């Protein structure tokens, strides 16, 4: 029955009826013999040379192009590896235009792998049809040599059980090889030591210069003018914001610098003893201790009269007039610290309102201590921003005599107390560093500044009245009072953070003031971009190269035993030749047809005529070839 068999395509010879031939007009237009020009197109010459190699009896010559392509790919990848190995971990500046070169070599290596893969897959197509197979397999194989869609179809068609399936897999994997080659290197940044040194000026001894003032031959206590203006902002307000170091330079430096600094530590507690806070300025580690044993409730008698309400009280642990310790050696939780600038108790109403005091709610108590210290810091200056990181803090915790000495003074014109601080401040920093500190006179000038605000009282009549600060209690006569915009010591303000910023501000003031300086030299760093090679990403291209060589070798071995199919690879010539008349097939099928010595294939010209077929040069329309007798279609009886 018709249609029960797959169609069989048979080449038909041209019809013998002259009317079926078009009016050629000239013998050249009908594909007749034409004298070849000596300067044949270079592409035709190249194809002729390849055809000569393909029909050679030498196995190496038949696959010369594919073998050379594999060698080119391997060479390009080898050069890329050598370049990467040489410039690995080097600055990108030295790499320069070689990045473009490696990209080009990667592209060439990829393209070189395509040639042997497609050519070997094309040869397997002809080997596939040495046995009877479906006609559409021809189209599937042909598409597989052109791109991933055909390769995917061929992989599905063969179910992975044929050597051609490996070629299809390689065609698909070659799509991703560029992505892997691009991932082999990247350009991170790193800190690199520069040839020059970085210099940071650090203060060794804070000596702003003492100005002596006398009255009746007695030296008077003067305030340290550098820190006074800063401390008053913190005594009666929120202080100042930390200085921002900005600029336009992008030079980056790093160095580790020790310098004298002020440090604050404190402890706190509530009456229920359930919360405690530990904080140390400049990132120093300190232990928080509560004041449980010292909190005993009311110590004064009470009456039914409601007067002023105490909201905040600050109490130094050294008396103001004669500097005698109120408790221990002048500290509750920090007795080991020598030469403290200030150690005081700060107690505030729980919510900062008089009503909480009237409700007998527990207040919040802190012990805060400020002292001189030496900080070892790591500094950096990058993109106009200066930053510091404290690495270690050194304090003087040695034992020694009590430094304060007082003497009563009585003259016809005045009565007072002569206060002397007998010790210079000396703190040892890192090994091989000078002694840091300041003189006893400068230390006394700073310490006396705290007498204005410690002790002090912050009182209010009721919730609606404006509280008043009573301070400078060491002065005789009527009390000094002051209205504050904000009181930093009043809850719920963060007393610890406030003291921390105050210590930082004092440090900046001392470093900016005059004194004994040392220029500390350190290594200068700059951030540079360097070449980092990630070798793991090269595994995929190298594996593809090996698989391509294996696939090519297996194809050569498999097809070398089948001489009937010929070595046509991806050439379309077999489809053309076996569609020509038989005598022409015989002429073009022989190896001599492609011999460049006698010009074989160059003498044949063909032309496709509608409804007729191929017209071959040398066949005149005046002598048409005999037509094969019409035969019934296959499958008909």
PDB file of N, CA and C in Angstrom, residues 190-255:
ATOM      1  N   UNK A 190      43.744  45.686  48.394  1.00  0.00           N
ATOM      2  CA  UNK A 190      44.507  45.313  49.582  1.00  0.00           C
ATOM      3  C   UNK A 190      45.355  46.503  50.013  1.00  0.00           C
ATOM      4  N   UNK A 191      45.772  46.446  51.271  1.00  0.00           N
ATOM      5  CA  UNK A 191      46.660  47.481  51.803  1.00  0.00           C
ATOM      6  C   UNK A 191      48.098  47.082  51.490  1.00  0.00           C
ATOM      7  N   UNK A 192      48.837  48.006  50.911  1.00  0.00           N
ATOM      8  CA  UNK A 192      50.214  47.741  50.512  1.00  0.00           C
ATOM      9  C   UNK A 192      51.133  48.778  51.140  1.00  0.00           C
ATOM     10  N   UNK A 193      52.245  48.314  51.686  1.00  0.00           N
ATOM     11  CA  UNK A 193      53.219  49.210  52.302  1.00  0.00           C
ATOM     12  C   UNK A 193      53.888  50.046  51.222  1.00  0.00           C
ATOM     13  N   UNK A 194      53.964  51.346  51.470  1.00  0.00           N
ATOM     14  CA  UNK A 194      54.588  52.262  50.531  1.00  0.00           C
ATOM     15  C   UNK A 194      56.045  52.510  50.921  1.00  0.00           C
ATOM     16  N   UNK A 195      56.775  53.097  50.015  1.00  0.00           N
ATOM     17  CA  UNK A 195      58.197  53.334  50.259  1.00  0.00           C
ATOM     18  C   UNK A 195      58.421  54.407  51.325  1.00  0.00           C
ATOM     19  N   UNK A 196      57.558  55.405  51.387  1.00  0.00           N
ATOM     20  CA  UNK A 196      57.714  56.459  52.377  1.00  0.00           C
ATOM     21  C   UNK A 196      57.118  56.084  53.724  1.00  0.00           C
ATOM     22  N   UNK A 197      57.408  56.899  54.739  1.00  0.00           N
ATOM     23  CA  UNK A 197      56.888  56.685  56.084  1.00  0.00           C
ATOM     24  C   UNK A 197      55.691  57.586  56.338  1.00  0.00           C
ATOM     25  N   UNK A 198      54.819  57.110  57.204  1.00  0.00           N
ATOM     26  CA  UNK A 198      53.710  57.931  57.682  1.00  0.00           C
ATOM     27  C   UNK A 198      54.119  58.562  59.009  1.00  0.00           C
ATOM     28  N   UNK A 199      53.765  59.804  59.213  1.00  0.00           N
ATOM     29  CA  UNK A 199      54.113  60.517  60.430  1.00  0.00           C
ATOM     30  C   UNK A 199      52.861  61.060  61.091  1.00  0.00           C
ATOM     31  N   UNK A 200      52.774  60.827  62.383  1.00  0.00           N
ATOM     32  CA  UNK A 200      51.684  61.358  63.185  1.00  0.00           C
ATOM     33  C   UNK A 200      52.301  62.043  64.395  1.00  0.00           C
ATOM     34  N   UNK A 201      51.924  63.274  64.619  1.00  0.00           N
ATOM     35  CA  UNK A 201      52.456  64.011  65.767  1.00  0.00           C
ATOM     36  C   UNK A 201      51.668  63.625  66.999  1.00  0.00           C
ATOM     37  N   UNK A 202      52.369  63.205  68.023  1.00  0.00           N
ATOM     38  CA  UNK A 202      51.727  62.811  69.271  1.00  0.00           C
ATOM     39  C   UNK A 202      52.335  63.606  70.420  1.00  0.00           C
ATOM     40  N   UNK A 203      51.515  63.895  71.397  1.00  0.00           N
ATOM     41  CA  UNK A 203      51.973  64.658  72.554  1.00  0.00           C
ATOM     42  C   UNK A 203      52.481  63.695  73.615  1.00  0.00           C
ATOM     43  N   UNK A 204      53.668  63.966  74.104  1.00  0.00           N
ATOM     44  CA  UNK A 204      54.272  63.131  75.143  1.00  0.00           C
ATOM     45  C   UNK A 204      53.964  63.703  76.522  1.00  0.00           C
ATOM     46  N   UNK A 205      54.147  64.987  76.665  1.00  0.00           N
ATOM     47  CA  UNK A 205      53.824  65.633  77.938  1.00  0.00           C
ATOM     48  C   UNK A 205      52.972  66.862  77.641  1.00  0.00           C
ATOM     49  N   UNK A 206      51.844  66.923  78.318  1.00  0.00           N
ATOM     50  CA  UNK A 206      50.929  68.050  78.141  1.00  0.00           C
ATOM     51  C   UNK A 206      51.417  69.206  78.997  1.00  0.00           C
ATOM     52  N   UNK A 207      52.041  70.166  78.368  1.00  0.00           N
ATOM     53  CA  UNK A 207      52.582  71.333  79.065  1.00  0.00           C
ATOM     54  C   UNK A 207      52.149  72.583  78.305  1.00  0.00           C
ATOM     55  N   UNK A 208      50.960  73.100  78.591  1.00  0.00           N
ATOM     56  CA  UNK A 208      50.494  74.283  77.855  1.00  0.00           C
ATOM     57  C   UNK A 208      51.215  75.561  78.254  1.00  0.00           C
ATOM     58  N   UNK A 209      52.022  75.498  79.288  1.00  0.00           N
ATOM     59  CA  UNK A 209      52.703  76.704  79.754  1.00  0.00           C
ATOM     60  C   UNK A 209      51.989  77.283  80.963  1.00  0.00           C
ATOM     61  N   UNK A 210      52.680  77.283  82.096  1.00  0.00           N
ATOM     62  CA  UNK A 210      52.069  77.757  83.332  1.00  0.00           C
ATOM     63  C   UNK A 210      52.221  79.276  83.455  1.00  0.00           C
ATOM     64  N   UNK A 211      51.118  79.891  83.797  1.00  0.00           N
ATOM     65  CA  UNK A 211      51.120  81.330  84.081  1.00  0.00           C
ATOM     66  C   UNK A 211      50.918  81.492  85.588  1.00  0.00           C
ATOM     67  N   UNK A 212      51.862  82.091  86.223  1.00  0.00           N
ATOM     68  CA  UNK A 212      51.809  82.244  87.673  1.00  0.00           C
ATOM     69  C   UNK A 212      51.197  83.597  88.036  1.00  0.00           C
ATOM     70  N   UNK A 213      50.319  83.547  89.016  1.00  0.00           N
ATOM     71  CA  UNK A 213      49.663  84.757  89.530  1.00  0.00           C
ATOM     72  C   UNK A 213      49.770  84.727  91.053  1.00  0.00           C
ATOM     73  N   UNK A 214      50.129  85.862  91.635  1.00  0.00           N
ATOM     74  CA  UNK A 214      50.401  85.919  93.071  1.00  0.00           C
ATOM     75  C   UNK A 214      49.529  86.987  93.725  1.00  0.00           C
ATOM     76  N   UNK A 215      49.274  86.759  95.001  1.00  0.00           N
ATOM     77  CA  UNK A 215      48.600  87.741  95.852  1.00  0.00           C
ATOM     78  C   UNK A 215      49.208  87.638  97.233  1.00  0.00           C
ATOM     79  N   UNK A 216      49.762  88.751  97.664  1.00  0.00           N
ATOM     80  CA  UNK A 216      50.474  88.779  98.945  1.00  0.00           C
ATOM     81  C   UNK A 216      51.525  87.674  98.996  1.00  0.00           C
ATOM     82  N   UNK A 217      52.288  87.607  97.887  1.00  0.00           N
ATOM     83  CA  UNK A 217      53.410  86.666  97.756  1.00  0.00           C
ATOM     84  C   UNK A 217      52.979  85.208  97.743  1.00  0.00           C
ATOM     85  N   UNK A 218      51.701  84.948  97.628  1.00  0.00           N
ATOM     86  CA  UNK A 218      51.225  83.564  97.545  1.00  0.00           C
ATOM     87  C   UNK A 218      50.678  83.302  96.146  1.00  0.00           C
ATOM     88  N   UNK A 219      51.084  82.162  95.594  1.00  0.00           N
ATOM     89  CA  UNK A 219      50.640  81.800  94.243  1.00  0.00           C
ATOM     90  C   UNK A 219      49.175  81.390  94.277  1.00  0.00           C
ATOM     91  N   UNK A 220      48.411  81.937  93.339  1.00  0.00           N
ATOM     92  CA  UNK A 220      46.986  81.640  93.261  1.00  0.00           C
ATOM     93  C   UNK A 220      46.722  80.495  92.279  1.00  0.00           C
ATOM     94  N   UNK A 221      45.631  79.804  92.525  1.00  0.00           N
ATOM     95  CA  UNK A 221      45.225  78.717  91.638  1.00  0.00           C
ATOM     96  C   UNK A 221      44.593  79.294  90.376  1.00  0.00           C
ATOM     97  N   UNK A 222      45.102  78.900  89.213  1.00  0.00           N
ATOM     98  CA  UNK A 222      44.567  79.335  87.928  1.00  0.00           C
ATOM     99  C   UNK A 222      43.961  78.149  87.193  1.00  0.00           C
ATOM    100  N   UNK A 223      42.996  78.455  86.350  1.00  0.00           N
ATOM    101  CA  UNK A 223      42.357  77.402  85.566  1.00  0.00           C
ATOM    102  C   UNK A 223      43.171  77.102  84.312  1.00  0.00           C
ATOM    103  N   UNK A 224      43.114  75.851  83.880  1.00  0.00           N
ATOM    104  CA  UNK A 224      43.720  75.479  82.603  1.00  0.00           C
ATOM    105  C   UNK A 224      42.818  75.994  81.485  1.00  0.00           C
ATOM    106  N   UNK A 225      43.307  76.998  80.759  1.00  0.00           N
ATOM    107  CA  UNK A 225      42.448  77.683  79.792  1.00  0.00           C
ATOM    108  C   UNK A 225      42.062  76.777  78.627  1.00  0.00           C
ATOM    109  N   UNK A 226      42.877  75.778  78.311  1.00  0.00           N
ATOM    110  CA  UNK A 226      42.576  74.916  77.165  1.00  0.00           C
ATOM    111  C   UNK A 226      41.374  74.018  77.429  1.00  0.00           C
ATOM    112  N   UNK A 227      41.329  73.450  78.617  1.00  0.00           N
ATOM    113  CA  UNK A 227      40.252  72.510  78.926  1.00  0.00           C
ATOM    114  C   UNK A 227      39.047  73.174  79.579  1.00  0.00           C
ATOM    115  N   UNK A 228      39.213  74.391  80.090  1.00  0.00           N
ATOM    116  CA  UNK A 228      38.110  75.031  80.804  1.00  0.00           C
ATOM    117  C   UNK A 228      36.900  75.248  79.902  1.00  0.00           C
ATOM    118  N   UNK A 229      37.124  75.837  78.732  1.00  0.00           N
ATOM    119  CA  UNK A 229      35.991  76.118  77.843  1.00  0.00           C
ATOM    120  C   UNK A 229      35.293  74.832  77.406  1.00  0.00           C
ATOM    121  N   UNK A 230      36.064  73.758  77.247  1.00  0.00           N
ATOM    122  CA  UNK A 230      35.451  72.481  76.860  1.00  0.00           C
ATOM    123  C   UNK A 230      34.642  71.897  78.010  1.00  0.00           C
ATOM    124  N   UNK A 231      35.234  71.848  79.214  1.00  0.00           N
ATOM    125  CA  UNK A 231      34.564  71.204  80.337  1.00  0.00           C
ATOM    126  C   UNK A 231      33.282  71.929  80.723  1.00  0.00           C
ATOM    127  N   UNK A 232      33.266  73.236  80.630  1.00  0.00           N
ATOM    128  CA  UNK A 232      32.047  73.962  80.991  1.00  0.00           C
ATOM    129  C   UNK A 232      30.886  73.586  80.075  1.00  0.00           C
ATOM    130  N   UNK A 233      31.178  73.276  78.821  1.00  0.00           N
ATOM    131  CA  UNK A 233      30.109  72.831  77.911  1.00  0.00           C
ATOM    132  C   UNK A 233      29.548  71.480  78.340  1.00  0.00           C
ATOM    133  N   UNK A 234      30.390  70.648  78.945  1.00  0.00           N
ATOM    134  CA  UNK A 234      29.922  69.340  79.408  1.00  0.00           C
ATOM    135  C   UNK A 234      29.330  69.412  80.816  1.00  0.00           C
ATOM    136  N   UNK A 235      29.781  70.354  81.643  1.00  0.00           N
ATOM    137  CA  UNK A 235      29.206  70.501  82.977  1.00  0.00           C
ATOM    138  C   UNK A 235      27.754  70.957  82.904  1.00  0.00           C
ATOM    139  N   UNK A 236      27.465  71.856  81.969  1.00  0.00           N
ATOM    140  CA  UNK A 236      26.159  72.508  81.953  1.00  0.00           C
ATOM    141  C   UNK A 236      25.394  72.265  80.647  1.00  0.00           C
ATOM    142  N   UNK A 237      25.793  71.281  79.905  1.00  0.00           N
ATOM    143  CA  UNK A 237      25.093  70.959  78.661  1.00  0.00           C
ATOM    144  C   UNK A 237      25.596  69.652  78.089  1.00  0.00           C
ATOM    145  N   UNK A 238      25.260  69.428  76.818  1.00  0.00           N
ATOM    146  CA  UNK A 238      25.625  68.170  76.168  1.00  0.00           C
ATOM    147  C   UNK A 238      27.015  68.200  75.556  1.00  0.00           C
ATOM    148  N   UNK A 239      27.748  69.276  75.737  1.00  0.00           N
ATOM    149  CA  UNK A 239      29.118  69.314  75.255  1.00  0.00           C
ATOM    150  C   UNK A 239      29.216  69.615  73.777  1.00  0.00           C
ATOM    151  N   UNK A 240      30.295  69.160  73.176  1.00  0.00           N
ATOM    152  CA  UNK A 240      30.570  69.384  71.760  1.00  0.00           C
ATOM    153  C   UNK A 240      30.577  68.054  71.028  1.00  0.00           C
ATOM    154  N   UNK A 241      30.421  68.134  69.722  1.00  0.00           N
ATOM    155  CA  UNK A 241      30.502  66.941  68.896  1.00  0.00           C
ATOM    156  C   UNK A 241      31.967  66.630  68.610  1.00  0.00           C
ATOM    157  N   UNK A 242      32.307  65.343  68.447  1.00  0.00           N
ATOM    158  CA  UNK A 242      33.699  64.986  68.135  1.00  0.00           C
ATOM    159  C   UNK A 242      34.152  65.645  66.840  1.00  0.00           C
ATOM    160  N   UNK A 243      35.410  66.016  66.809  1.00  0.00           N
ATOM    161  CA  UNK A 243      35.963  66.671  65.620  1.00  0.00           C
ATOM    162  C   UNK A 243      35.996  65.699  64.456  1.00  0.00           C
ATOM    163  N   UNK A 244      35.636  66.193  63.285  1.00  0.00           N
ATOM    164  CA  UNK A 244      35.683  65.405  62.057  1.00  0.00           C
ATOM    165  C   UNK A 244      36.889  65.860  61.240  1.00  0.00           C
ATOM    166  N   UNK A 245      37.763  64.909  60.934  1.00  0.00           N
ATOM    167  CA  UNK A 245      38.943  65.221  60.140  1.00  0.00           C
ATOM    168  C   UNK A 245      38.609  64.944  58.684  1.00  0.00           C
ATOM    169  N   UNK A 246      38.471  65.991  57.908  1.00  0.00           N
ATOM    170  CA  UNK A 246      38.119  65.822  56.501  1.00  0.00           C
ATOM    171  C   UNK A 246      39.106  66.580  55.635  1.00  0.00           C
ATOM    172  N   UNK A 247      39.174  66.202  54.410  1.00  0.00           N
ATOM    173  CA  UNK A 247      40.075  66.841  53.467  1.00  0.00           C
ATOM    174  C   UNK A 247      39.814  66.329  52.080  1.00  0.00           C
ATOM    175  N   UNK A 248      40.697  66.652  51.163  1.00  0.00           N
ATOM    176  CA  UNK A 248      40.519  66.254  49.772  1.00  0.00           C
ATOM    177  C   UNK A 248      41.550  65.230  49.346  1.00  0.00           C
ATOM    178  N   UNK A 249      42.575  65.025  50.135  1.00  0.00           N
ATOM    179  CA  UNK A 249      43.616  64.087  49.737  1.00  0.00           C
ATOM    180  C   UNK A 249      43.129  62.662  49.879  1.00  0.00           C
ATOM    181  N   UNK A 250      43.556  61.793  48.976  1.00  0.00           N
ATOM    182  CA  UNK A 250      43.199  60.384  49.036  1.00  0.00           C
ATOM    183  C   UNK A 250      44.364  59.543  49.532  1.00  0.00           C
ATOM    184  N   UNK A 251      45.449  60.196  49.950  1.00  0.00           N
ATOM    185  CA  UNK A 251      46.573  59.450  50.485  1.00  0.00           C
ATOM    186  C   UNK A 251      46.157  58.770  51.779  1.00  0.00           C
ATOM    187  N   UNK A 252      46.549  57.541  51.936  1.00  0.00           N
ATOM    188  CA  UNK A 252      46.147  56.757  53.089  1.00  0.00           C
ATOM    189  C   UNK A 252      47.372  56.391  53.898  1.00  0.00           C
ATOM    190  N   UNK A 253      47.287  56.579  55.209  1.00  0.00           N
ATOM    191  CA  UNK A 253      48.378  56.192  56.081  1.00  0.00           C
ATOM    192  C   UNK A 253      47.833  55.431  57.256  1.00  0.00           C
ATOM    193  N   UNK A 254      48.683  54.598  57.815  1.00  0.00           N
ATOM    194  CA  UNK A 254      48.345  53.878  59.037  1.00  0.00           C
ATOM    195  C   UNK A 254      49.569  53.906  59.938  1.00  0.00           C
ATOM    196  N   UNK A 255      49.355  54.046  61.228  1.00  0.00           N
ATOM    197  CA  UNK A 255      50.450  53.964  62.177  1.00  0.00           C
ATOM    198  C   UNK A 255      49.869  53.708  63.548  1.00  0.00           C
TER     199      UNK A 255
END
